[in-house]
Coordinates of C-alpha atoms in Angstrom, one line a residue:
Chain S
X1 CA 6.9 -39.8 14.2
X2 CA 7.3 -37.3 11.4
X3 CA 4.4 -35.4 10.5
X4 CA 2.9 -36.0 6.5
X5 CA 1.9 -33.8 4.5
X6 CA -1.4 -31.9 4.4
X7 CA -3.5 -34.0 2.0
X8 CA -6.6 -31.6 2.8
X9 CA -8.3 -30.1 -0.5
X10 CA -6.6 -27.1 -1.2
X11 CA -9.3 -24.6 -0.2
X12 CA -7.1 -21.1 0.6
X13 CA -6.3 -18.9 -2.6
X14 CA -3.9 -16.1 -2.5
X15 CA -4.5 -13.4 -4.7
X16 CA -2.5 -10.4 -6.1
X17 CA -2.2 -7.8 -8.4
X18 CA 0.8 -7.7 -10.9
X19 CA 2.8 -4.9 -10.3
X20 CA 0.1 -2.9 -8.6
X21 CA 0.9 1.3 -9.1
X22 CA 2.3 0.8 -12.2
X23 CA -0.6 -1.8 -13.9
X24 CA -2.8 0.6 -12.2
X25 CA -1.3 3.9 -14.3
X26 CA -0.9 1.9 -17.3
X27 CA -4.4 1.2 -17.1
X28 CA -5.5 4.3 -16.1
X29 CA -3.2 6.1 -19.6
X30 CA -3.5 3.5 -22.4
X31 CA -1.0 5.7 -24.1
X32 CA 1.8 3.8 -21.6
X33 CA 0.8 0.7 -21.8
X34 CA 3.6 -1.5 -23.3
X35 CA 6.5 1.0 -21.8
X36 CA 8.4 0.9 -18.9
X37 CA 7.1 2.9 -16.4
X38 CA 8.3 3.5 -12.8
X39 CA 6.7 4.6 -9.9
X40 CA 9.0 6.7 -7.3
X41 CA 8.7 8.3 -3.9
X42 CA 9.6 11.5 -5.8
X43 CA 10.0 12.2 -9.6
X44 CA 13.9 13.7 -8.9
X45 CA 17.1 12.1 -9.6
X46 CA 17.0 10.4 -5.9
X47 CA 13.1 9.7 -5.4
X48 CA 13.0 5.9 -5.0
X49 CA 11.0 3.2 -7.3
X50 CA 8.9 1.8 -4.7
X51 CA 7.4 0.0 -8.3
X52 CA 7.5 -1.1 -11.9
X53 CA 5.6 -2.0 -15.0
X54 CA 6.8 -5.7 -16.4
X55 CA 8.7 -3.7 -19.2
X56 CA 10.5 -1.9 -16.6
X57 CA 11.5 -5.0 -14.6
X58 CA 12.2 -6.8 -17.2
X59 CA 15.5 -4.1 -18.3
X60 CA 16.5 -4.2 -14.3
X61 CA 14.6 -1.2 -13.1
X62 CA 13.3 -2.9 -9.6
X63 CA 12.1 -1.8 -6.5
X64 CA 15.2 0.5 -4.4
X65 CA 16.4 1.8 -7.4
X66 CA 16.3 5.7 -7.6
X67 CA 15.1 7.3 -10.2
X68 CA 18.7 8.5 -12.1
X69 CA 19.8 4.8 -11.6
X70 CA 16.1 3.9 -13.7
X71 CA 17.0 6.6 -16.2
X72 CA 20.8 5.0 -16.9
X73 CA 19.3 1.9 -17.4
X74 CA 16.4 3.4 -20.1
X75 CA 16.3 7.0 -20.6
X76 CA 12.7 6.1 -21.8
X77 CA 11.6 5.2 -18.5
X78 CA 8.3 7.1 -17.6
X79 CA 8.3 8.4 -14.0
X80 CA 5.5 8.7 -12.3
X81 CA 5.0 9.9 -8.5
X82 CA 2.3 7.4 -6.7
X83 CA -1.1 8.5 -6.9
X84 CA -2.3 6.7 -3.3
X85 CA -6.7 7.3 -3.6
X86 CA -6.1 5.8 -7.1
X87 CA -4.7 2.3 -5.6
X88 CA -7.2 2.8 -2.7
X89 CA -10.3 3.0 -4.9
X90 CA -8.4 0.1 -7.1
X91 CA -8.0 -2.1 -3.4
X92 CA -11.6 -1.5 -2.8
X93 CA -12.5 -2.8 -6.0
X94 CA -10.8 -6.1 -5.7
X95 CA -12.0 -6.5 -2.2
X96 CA -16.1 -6.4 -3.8
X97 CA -15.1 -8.5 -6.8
X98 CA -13.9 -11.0 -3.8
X99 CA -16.5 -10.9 -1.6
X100 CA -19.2 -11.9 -4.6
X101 CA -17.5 -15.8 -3.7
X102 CA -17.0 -15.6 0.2
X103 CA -16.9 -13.1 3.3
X104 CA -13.7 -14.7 3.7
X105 CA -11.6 -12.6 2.5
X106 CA -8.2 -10.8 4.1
X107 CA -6.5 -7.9 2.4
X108 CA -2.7 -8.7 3.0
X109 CA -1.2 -5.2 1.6
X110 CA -2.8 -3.0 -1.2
X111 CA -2.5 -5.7 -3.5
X112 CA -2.9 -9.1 -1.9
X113 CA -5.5 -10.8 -0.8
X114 CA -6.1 -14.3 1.3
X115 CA -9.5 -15.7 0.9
X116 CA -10.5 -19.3 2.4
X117 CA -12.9 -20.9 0.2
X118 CA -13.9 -23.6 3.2
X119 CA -17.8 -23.7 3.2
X120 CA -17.9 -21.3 0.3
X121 CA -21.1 -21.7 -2.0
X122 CA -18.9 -22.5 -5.1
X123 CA -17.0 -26.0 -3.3
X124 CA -20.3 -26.7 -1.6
X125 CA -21.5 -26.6 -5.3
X126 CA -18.7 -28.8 -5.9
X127 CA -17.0 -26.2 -8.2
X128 CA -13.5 -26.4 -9.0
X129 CA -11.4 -23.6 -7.5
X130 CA -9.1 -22.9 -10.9
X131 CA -12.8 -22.3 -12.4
X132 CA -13.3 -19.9 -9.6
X133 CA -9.9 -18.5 -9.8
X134 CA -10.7 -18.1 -14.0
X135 CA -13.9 -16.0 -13.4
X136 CA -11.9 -14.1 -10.4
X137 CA -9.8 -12.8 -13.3
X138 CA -12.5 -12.1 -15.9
X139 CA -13.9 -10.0 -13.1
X140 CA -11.4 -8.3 -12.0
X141 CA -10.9 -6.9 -15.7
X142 CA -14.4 -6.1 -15.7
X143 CA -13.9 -4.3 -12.4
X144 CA -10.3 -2.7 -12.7
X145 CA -10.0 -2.1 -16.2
X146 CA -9.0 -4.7 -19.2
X147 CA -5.1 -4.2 -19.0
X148 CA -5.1 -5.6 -14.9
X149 CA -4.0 -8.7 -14.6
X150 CA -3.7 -11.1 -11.2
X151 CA -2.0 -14.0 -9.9
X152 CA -3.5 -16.5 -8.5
X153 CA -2.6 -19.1 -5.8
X154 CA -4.0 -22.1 -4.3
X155 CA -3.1 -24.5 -1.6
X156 CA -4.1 -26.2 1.6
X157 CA -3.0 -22.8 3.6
X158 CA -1.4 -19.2 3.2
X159 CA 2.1 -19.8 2.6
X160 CA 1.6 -22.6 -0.1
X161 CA -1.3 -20.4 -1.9
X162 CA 1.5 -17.5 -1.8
X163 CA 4.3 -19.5 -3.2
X164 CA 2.1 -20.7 -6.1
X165 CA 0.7 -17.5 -6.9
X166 CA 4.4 -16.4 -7.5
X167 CA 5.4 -19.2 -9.8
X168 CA 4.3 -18.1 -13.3
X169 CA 3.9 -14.6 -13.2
X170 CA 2.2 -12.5 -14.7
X171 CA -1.1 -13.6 -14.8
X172 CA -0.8 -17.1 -13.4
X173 CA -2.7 -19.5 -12.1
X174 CA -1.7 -22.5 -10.3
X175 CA -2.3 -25.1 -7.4
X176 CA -0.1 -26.7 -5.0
X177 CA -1.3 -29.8 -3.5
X178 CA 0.2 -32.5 -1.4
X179 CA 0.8 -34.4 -4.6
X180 CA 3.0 -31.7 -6.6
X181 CA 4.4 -30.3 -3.1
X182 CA 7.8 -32.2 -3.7
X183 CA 8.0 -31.5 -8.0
X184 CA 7.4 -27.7 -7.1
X185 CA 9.6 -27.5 -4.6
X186 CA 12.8 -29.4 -6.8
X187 CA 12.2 -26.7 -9.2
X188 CA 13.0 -23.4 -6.6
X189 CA 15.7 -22.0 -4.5
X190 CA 15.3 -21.0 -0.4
X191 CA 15.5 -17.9 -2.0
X192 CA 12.5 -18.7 -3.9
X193 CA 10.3 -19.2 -1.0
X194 CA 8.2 -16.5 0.6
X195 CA 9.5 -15.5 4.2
X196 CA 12.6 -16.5 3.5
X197 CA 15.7 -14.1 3.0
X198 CA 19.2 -14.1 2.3
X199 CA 19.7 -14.4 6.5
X200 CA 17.2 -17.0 6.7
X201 CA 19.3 -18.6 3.9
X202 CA 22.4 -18.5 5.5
X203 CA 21.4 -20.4 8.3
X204 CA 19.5 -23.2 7.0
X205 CA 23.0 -23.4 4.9
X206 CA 24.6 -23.5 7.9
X207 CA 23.0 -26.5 9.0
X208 CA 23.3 -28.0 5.7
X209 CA 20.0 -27.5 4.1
X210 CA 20.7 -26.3 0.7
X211 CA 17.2 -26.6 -1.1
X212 CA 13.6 -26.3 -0.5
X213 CA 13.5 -30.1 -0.4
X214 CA 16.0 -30.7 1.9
X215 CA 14.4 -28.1 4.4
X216 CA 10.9 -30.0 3.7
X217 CA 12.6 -33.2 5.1
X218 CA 14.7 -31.4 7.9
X219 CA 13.5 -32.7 11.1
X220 CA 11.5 -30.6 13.1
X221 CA 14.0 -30.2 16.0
X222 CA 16.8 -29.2 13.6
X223 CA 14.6 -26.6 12.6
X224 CA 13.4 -25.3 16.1
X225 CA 16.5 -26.5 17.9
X226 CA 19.1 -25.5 15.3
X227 CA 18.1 -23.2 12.5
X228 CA 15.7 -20.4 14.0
X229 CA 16.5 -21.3 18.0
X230 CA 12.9 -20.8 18.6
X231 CA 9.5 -21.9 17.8
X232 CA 9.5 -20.5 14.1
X233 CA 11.3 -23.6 13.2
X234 CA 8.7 -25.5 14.6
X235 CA 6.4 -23.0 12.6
X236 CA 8.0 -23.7 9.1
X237 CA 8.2 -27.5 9.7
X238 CA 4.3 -27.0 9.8
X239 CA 4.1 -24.3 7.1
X240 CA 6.6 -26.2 4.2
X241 CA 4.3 -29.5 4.9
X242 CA 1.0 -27.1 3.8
X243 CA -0.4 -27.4 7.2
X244 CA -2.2 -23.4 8.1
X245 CA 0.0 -21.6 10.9
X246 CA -0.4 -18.2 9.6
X247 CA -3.7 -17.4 10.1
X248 CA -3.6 -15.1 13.0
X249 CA -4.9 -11.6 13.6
X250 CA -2.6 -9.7 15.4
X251 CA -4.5 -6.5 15.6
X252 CA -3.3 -2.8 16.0
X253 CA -0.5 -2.3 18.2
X254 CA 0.5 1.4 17.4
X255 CA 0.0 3.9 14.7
X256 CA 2.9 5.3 13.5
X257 CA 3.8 8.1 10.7
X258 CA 7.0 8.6 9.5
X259 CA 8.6 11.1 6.1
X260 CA 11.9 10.9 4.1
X261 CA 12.9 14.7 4.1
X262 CA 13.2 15.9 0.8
X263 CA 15.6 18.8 1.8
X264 CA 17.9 17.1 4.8
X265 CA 18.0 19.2 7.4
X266 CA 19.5 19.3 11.2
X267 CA 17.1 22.5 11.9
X268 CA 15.5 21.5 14.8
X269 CA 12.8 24.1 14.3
X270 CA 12.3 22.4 10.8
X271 CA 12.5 19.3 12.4
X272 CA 9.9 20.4 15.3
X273 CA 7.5 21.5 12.1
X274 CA 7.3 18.3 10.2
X275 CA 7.0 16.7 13.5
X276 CA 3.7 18.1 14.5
X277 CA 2.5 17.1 10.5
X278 CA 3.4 13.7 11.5
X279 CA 1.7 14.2 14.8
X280 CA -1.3 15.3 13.4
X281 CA -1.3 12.7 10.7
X282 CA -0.8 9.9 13.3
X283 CA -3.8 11.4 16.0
X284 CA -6.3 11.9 12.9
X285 CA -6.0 7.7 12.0
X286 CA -5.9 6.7 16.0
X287 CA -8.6 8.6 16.9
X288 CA -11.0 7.8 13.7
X289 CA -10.2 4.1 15.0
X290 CA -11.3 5.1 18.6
X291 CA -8.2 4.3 20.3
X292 CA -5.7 6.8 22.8
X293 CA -2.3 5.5 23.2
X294 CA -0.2 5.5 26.1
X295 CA 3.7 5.9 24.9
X296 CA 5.8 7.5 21.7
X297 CA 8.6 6.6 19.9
X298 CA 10.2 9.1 17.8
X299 CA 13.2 8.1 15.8
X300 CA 15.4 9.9 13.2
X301 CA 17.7 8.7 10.8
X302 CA 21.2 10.7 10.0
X303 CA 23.0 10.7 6.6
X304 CA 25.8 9.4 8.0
X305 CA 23.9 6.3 8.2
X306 CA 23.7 6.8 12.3
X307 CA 19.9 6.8 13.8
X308 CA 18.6 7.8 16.8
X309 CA 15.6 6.3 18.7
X310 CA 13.9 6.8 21.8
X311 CA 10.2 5.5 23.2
X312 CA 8.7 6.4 26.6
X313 CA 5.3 5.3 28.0
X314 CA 3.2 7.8 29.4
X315 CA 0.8 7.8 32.3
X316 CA -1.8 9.8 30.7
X317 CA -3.6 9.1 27.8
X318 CA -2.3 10.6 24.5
X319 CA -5.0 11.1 22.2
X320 CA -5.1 15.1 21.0
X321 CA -2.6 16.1 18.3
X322 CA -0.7 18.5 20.7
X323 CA -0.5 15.4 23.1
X324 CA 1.5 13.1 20.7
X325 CA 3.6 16.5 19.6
X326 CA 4.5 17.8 22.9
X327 CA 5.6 13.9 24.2
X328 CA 7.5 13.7 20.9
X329 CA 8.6 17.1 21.2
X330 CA 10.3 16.5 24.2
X331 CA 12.0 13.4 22.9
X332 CA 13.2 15.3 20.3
X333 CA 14.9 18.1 22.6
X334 CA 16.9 14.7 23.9
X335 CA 18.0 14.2 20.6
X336 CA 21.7 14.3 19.4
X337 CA 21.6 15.3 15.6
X338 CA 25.3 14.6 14.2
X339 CA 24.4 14.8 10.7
X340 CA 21.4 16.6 8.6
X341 CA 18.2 14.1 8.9
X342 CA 16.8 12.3 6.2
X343 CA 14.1 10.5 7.7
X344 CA 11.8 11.3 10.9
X345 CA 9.1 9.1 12.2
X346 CA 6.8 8.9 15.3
X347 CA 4.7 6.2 16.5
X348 CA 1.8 6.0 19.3
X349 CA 1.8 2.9 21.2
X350 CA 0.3 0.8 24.2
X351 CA -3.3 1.5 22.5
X352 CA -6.6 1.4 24.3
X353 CA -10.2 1.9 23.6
X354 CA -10.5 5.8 23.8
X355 CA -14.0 5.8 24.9
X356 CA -15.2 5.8 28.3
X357 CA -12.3 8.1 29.0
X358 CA -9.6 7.0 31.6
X359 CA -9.5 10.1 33.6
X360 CA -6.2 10.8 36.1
X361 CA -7.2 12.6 39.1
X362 CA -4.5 15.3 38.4
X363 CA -5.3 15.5 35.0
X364 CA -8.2 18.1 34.7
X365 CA -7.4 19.5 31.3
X366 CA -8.4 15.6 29.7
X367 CA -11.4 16.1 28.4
X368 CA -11.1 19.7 27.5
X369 CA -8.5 18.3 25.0
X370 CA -10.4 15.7 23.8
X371 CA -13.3 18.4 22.8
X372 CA -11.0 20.2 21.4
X373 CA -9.2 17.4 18.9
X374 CA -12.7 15.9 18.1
X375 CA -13.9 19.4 17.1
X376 CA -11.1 20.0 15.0
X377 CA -11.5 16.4 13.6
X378 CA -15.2 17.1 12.3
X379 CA -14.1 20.9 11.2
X380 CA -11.0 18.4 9.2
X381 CA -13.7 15.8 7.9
X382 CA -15.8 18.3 6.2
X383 CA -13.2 20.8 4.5
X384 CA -10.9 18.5 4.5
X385 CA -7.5 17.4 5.9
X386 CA -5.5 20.8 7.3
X387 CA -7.7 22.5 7.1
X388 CA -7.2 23.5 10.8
X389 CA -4.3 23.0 12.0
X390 CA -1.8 24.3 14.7
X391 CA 0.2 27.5 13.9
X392 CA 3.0 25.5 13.5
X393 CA 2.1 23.8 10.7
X394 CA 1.3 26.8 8.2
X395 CA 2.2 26.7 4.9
X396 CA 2.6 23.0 5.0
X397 CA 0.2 21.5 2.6
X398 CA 2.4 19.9 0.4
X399 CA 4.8 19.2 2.7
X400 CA 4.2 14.8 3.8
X401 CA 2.4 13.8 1.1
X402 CA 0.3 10.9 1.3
X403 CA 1.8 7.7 0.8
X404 CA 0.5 4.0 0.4
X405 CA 1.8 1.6 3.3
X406 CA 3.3 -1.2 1.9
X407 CA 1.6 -4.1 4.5
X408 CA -1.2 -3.5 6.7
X409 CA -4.5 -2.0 5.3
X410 CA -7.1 -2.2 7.7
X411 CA -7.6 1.4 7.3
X412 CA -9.0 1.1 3.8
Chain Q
X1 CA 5.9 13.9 -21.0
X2 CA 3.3 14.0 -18.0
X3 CA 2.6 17.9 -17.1
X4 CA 0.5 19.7 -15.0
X5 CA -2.3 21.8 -15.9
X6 CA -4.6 22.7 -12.9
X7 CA -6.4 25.1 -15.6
X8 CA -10.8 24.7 -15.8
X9 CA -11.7 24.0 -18.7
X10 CA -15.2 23.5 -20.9
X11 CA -16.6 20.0 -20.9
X12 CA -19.7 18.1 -22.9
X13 CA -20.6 14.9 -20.7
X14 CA -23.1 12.7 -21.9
X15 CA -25.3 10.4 -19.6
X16 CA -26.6 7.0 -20.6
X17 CA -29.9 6.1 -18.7
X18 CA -29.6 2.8 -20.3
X19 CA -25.6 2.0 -19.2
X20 CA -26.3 4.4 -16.0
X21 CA -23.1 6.0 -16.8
X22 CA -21.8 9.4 -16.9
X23 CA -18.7 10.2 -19.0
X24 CA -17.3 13.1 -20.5
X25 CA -17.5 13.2 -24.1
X26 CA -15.7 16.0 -25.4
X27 CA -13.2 18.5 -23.8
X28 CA -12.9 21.9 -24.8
X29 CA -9.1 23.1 -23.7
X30 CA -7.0 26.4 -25.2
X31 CA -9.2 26.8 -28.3
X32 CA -9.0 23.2 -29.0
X33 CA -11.8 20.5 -28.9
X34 CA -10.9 16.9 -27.8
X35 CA -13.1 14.2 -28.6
X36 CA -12.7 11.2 -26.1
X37 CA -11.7 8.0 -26.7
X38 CA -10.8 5.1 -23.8
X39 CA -11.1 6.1 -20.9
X40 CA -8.9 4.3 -18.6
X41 CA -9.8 4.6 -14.8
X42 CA -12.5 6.2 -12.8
X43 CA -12.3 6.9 -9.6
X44 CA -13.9 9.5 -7.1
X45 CA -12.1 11.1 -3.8
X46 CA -13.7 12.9 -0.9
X47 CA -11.8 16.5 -0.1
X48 CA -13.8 17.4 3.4
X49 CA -17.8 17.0 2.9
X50 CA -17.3 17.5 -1.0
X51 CA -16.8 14.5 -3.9
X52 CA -14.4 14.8 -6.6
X53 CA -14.9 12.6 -9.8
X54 CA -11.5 11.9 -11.9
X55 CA -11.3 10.7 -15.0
X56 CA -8.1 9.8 -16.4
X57 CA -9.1 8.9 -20.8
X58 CA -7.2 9.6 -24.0
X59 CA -8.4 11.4 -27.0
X60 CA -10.2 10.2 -29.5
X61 CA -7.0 10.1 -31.8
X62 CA -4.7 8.0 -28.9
X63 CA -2.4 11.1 -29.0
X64 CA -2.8 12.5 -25.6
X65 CA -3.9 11.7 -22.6
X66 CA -6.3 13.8 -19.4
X67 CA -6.6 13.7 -16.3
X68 CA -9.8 15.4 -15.4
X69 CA -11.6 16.2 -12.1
X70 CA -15.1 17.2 -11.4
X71 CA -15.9 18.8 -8.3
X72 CA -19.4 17.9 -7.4
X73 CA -19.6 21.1 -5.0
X74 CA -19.7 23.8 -7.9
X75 CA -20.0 21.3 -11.2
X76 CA -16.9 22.9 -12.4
X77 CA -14.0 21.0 -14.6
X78 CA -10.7 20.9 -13.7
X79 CA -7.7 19.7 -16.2
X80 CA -5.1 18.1 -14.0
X81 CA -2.8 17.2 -16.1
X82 CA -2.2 16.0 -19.9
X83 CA 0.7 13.4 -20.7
X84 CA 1.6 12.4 -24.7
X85 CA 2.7 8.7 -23.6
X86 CA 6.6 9.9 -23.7
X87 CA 9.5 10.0 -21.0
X88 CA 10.7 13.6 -22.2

């Protein structure tokens, strides 16, 4: 028997923030509000837009774009580079606003936030979530500034809260319920649908489904059997029908740093340098979190479009700085570089709790090195970042700037 | 055009006991005074042990726009970085 739809109450509201960095500077200068404005990796001719005010999008200056692409399309365009303790502060601030309805609330990315109203004061009042979700917004301006604006979602779980948040931007509001699933959904594309991409698209055309509808109505086993060939079929035969199957915590699996070089390079003395930044970038978050990790990958990417990539577990803990740089170090050596690099990453992996230390019985220099990283983490904490740091790294300081991640934030 | 100043510069703030804010009212920059208008965002960052308050706020007239830090360390002022609301 086919499942039915979820004719629950629609209790999960997905929030976010309407073109986040830019919003954010507009709010922060009045004197650019109404303009396009860009927000790029760099401020020269090849920094990317990673975003862009509503003018901006609205004359095609998107996200990928670089920045002499933006200025072809409106020589008025106002660059900005990012300004990453400005959004933070901004994420924050949402999060309180939030949390004055419900604990539950889950930061998706910077600018998105998930919050289950289930056994929330305002239902058990028997208040109406769209009045909820219209004193969400006055707050927000209250909070963030007058010129923020959000969108707001609601449905019986995540993904049907995150399609409606999307359908009149900006500054939206609207519901999706078991009773309006099947009108919303004749109005959209796959395309249309969060999760799903041109790939994705491809293959449900493939097996014939050409419209949200007709993958609403696809049999489960199509799905599972013939679409994704695994259980996510079975997982968006739940999802499109409204029932929850994405709330799941995965937790931290690695911490990873990585940098687009702004002057490519196939130095591998250069390379060694900006590796040890990325190192020490990478230690500072894992150990503030209290974990050591016990393998590294290192990858870099070639402007010939090549990459190369390598992992390796390790059998003793890496935790210090030097640790992650000498294992990475050594993959690096490995390395064939056929082309000048433009990006370099590295990324600690198979986490565990650092504390009580794991201690190899060959391995007497352990602890000395974990002193020696926690000193130089509290020396960090109170001068701030680099302020000690290896020889290698001197002279770096504006070399890896700080960037925002675009998903996960539990580090805020 | 957005430019960067990174020069101290002389400011009046003026605290409200009954708001509980702090804002700065007028900045004193290259022989000039600027009287403040909106300020836009506030936000405060940690560098080490020591806080720094920003404030980014236009002049009074809407004609250009500061990005000011204070560092709570040494009370001095710090102009960032002014911007007239153009691309060039």
């Amino acid at each position: 028997m086919d499942l039915q739809l979820n004719y629950n109450d629609p209790l999960i509201m997905h929030i976010d923030l309407n073109s986040c960095f830019a919003i954010i500077e507009q709010q922060a200068n009045p004197l650019i509000r109404h303009k396009p404005v860009a927000i790029a990796a760099y401020d020269t001719p090849r920094g990317a837009v990673i975003a862009s005010s509503y003018e901006a999008k609205a004359i095609g200056i998107k996200l990928g774009i670089n920045v002499r692409e933006a200025r072809l399309l409106d020589r008025n365009v106002i660059v900005m580079m990012p300004d990453p303790d400005k959004y933070f502060d901004a994420h924050k601030r949402f999060k309180k606003v939030l949390l004055n309805y419900t604990n539950e609330v889950t930061p998706k990315s910077v600018d998105e936030f998930v919050i289950d109203f289930a056994g929330s004061p305002a239902v058990r009042q028997g208040q109406s979530l769209v009045d909820v979700g219209m004193n969400i917004k006055q707050d927000i301006r209250v909070a963030l500034g007058e010129y923020v604006t959000v969108n707001i979602g609601i449905g019986t779980n995540r993904f049907l809260a995150k399609l409606a948040a999307g359908l009149h931007k900006p500054d939206g509001l609207d519901v999706i319920t078991a009773d309006n699933l099947r009108d919303v959904y004749s109005k959209l594309e796959l395309i249309d649908l969060p999760g799903i991409n041109r790939r994705y698209q491809a293959r449900l055309n493939m097996e014939g489904i050409y419209t949200p509808l007709q993958f609403l109505d696809a049999p489960m086993m199509t799905l599972k059997k013939q679409v994704f060939k695994s259980v996510c079929g079975y997982y968006w035969y739940l999802r499109l029908k409204g029932h929850e199957i994405d709330d799941v915590d995965y937790g931290r699996k690695s911490f990873g740093q990585q940098y687009a070089l702004g002057d490519k390079t196939t130095d591998r003395q250069q390379l060694a340098r900006l590796l040890m930044k990325l190192s020490e970038k990478a230690g500072r978050r894992m150990r503030r979190d209290g974990y050591v990790g016990h393998g590294i990958h290192f990858w870099l990417n070639f402007e010939n479009r090549m990459y190369w990539a390598k992992g390796r577990k390790t059998k003793s803990g890496i935790y210090a700085t030097q640790d992650i740089f000498l294992n990475a170090q050594k993959l690096l050596n490995e390395a064939s570089i056929p082309a000048r690099v433009t990006n370099i990453g590295v990324t600690v992996f198979n986490l565990e709790p650092a504390d009580p230390v794991q201690l190899g019985l060959f391995d007497d220099s352990r602890l000395d090195s974990m002193s020696l990283a926690r000193a130089a983490d509290i020396v960090n904490d109170r001068y701030g970042e680099f302020t000690l740091v290896p020889a290698i790294m001197a002279n770096m300081q504006d070399v890896i700037l700080k960037r925002v991640a675009f998903g996960n934030v539990n580090e805020l | 055009m957005r430019e960067v100043i990174n020069e101290e510069v002389s400011v009046v703030m003026v605290y409200s006991a009954k708001k509980r804010i702090a804002l700065p009212h007028i900045i004193s920059w290259r022989s000039r005074e600027y009287r403040v208008g909106k300020i836009g965002y506030y936000h405060s960052v940690k560098v080490g042990d020591t806080r720094h308050h920003i404030y980014e706020l236009v002049d009074k007239d809407n004609s250009l726009w500061f990005r000011l830090n204070l560092d709570s360390g040494n009370l001095h002022w710090m102009l960032e970085a002014i911007h007239d609301g153009l691309a060039t």
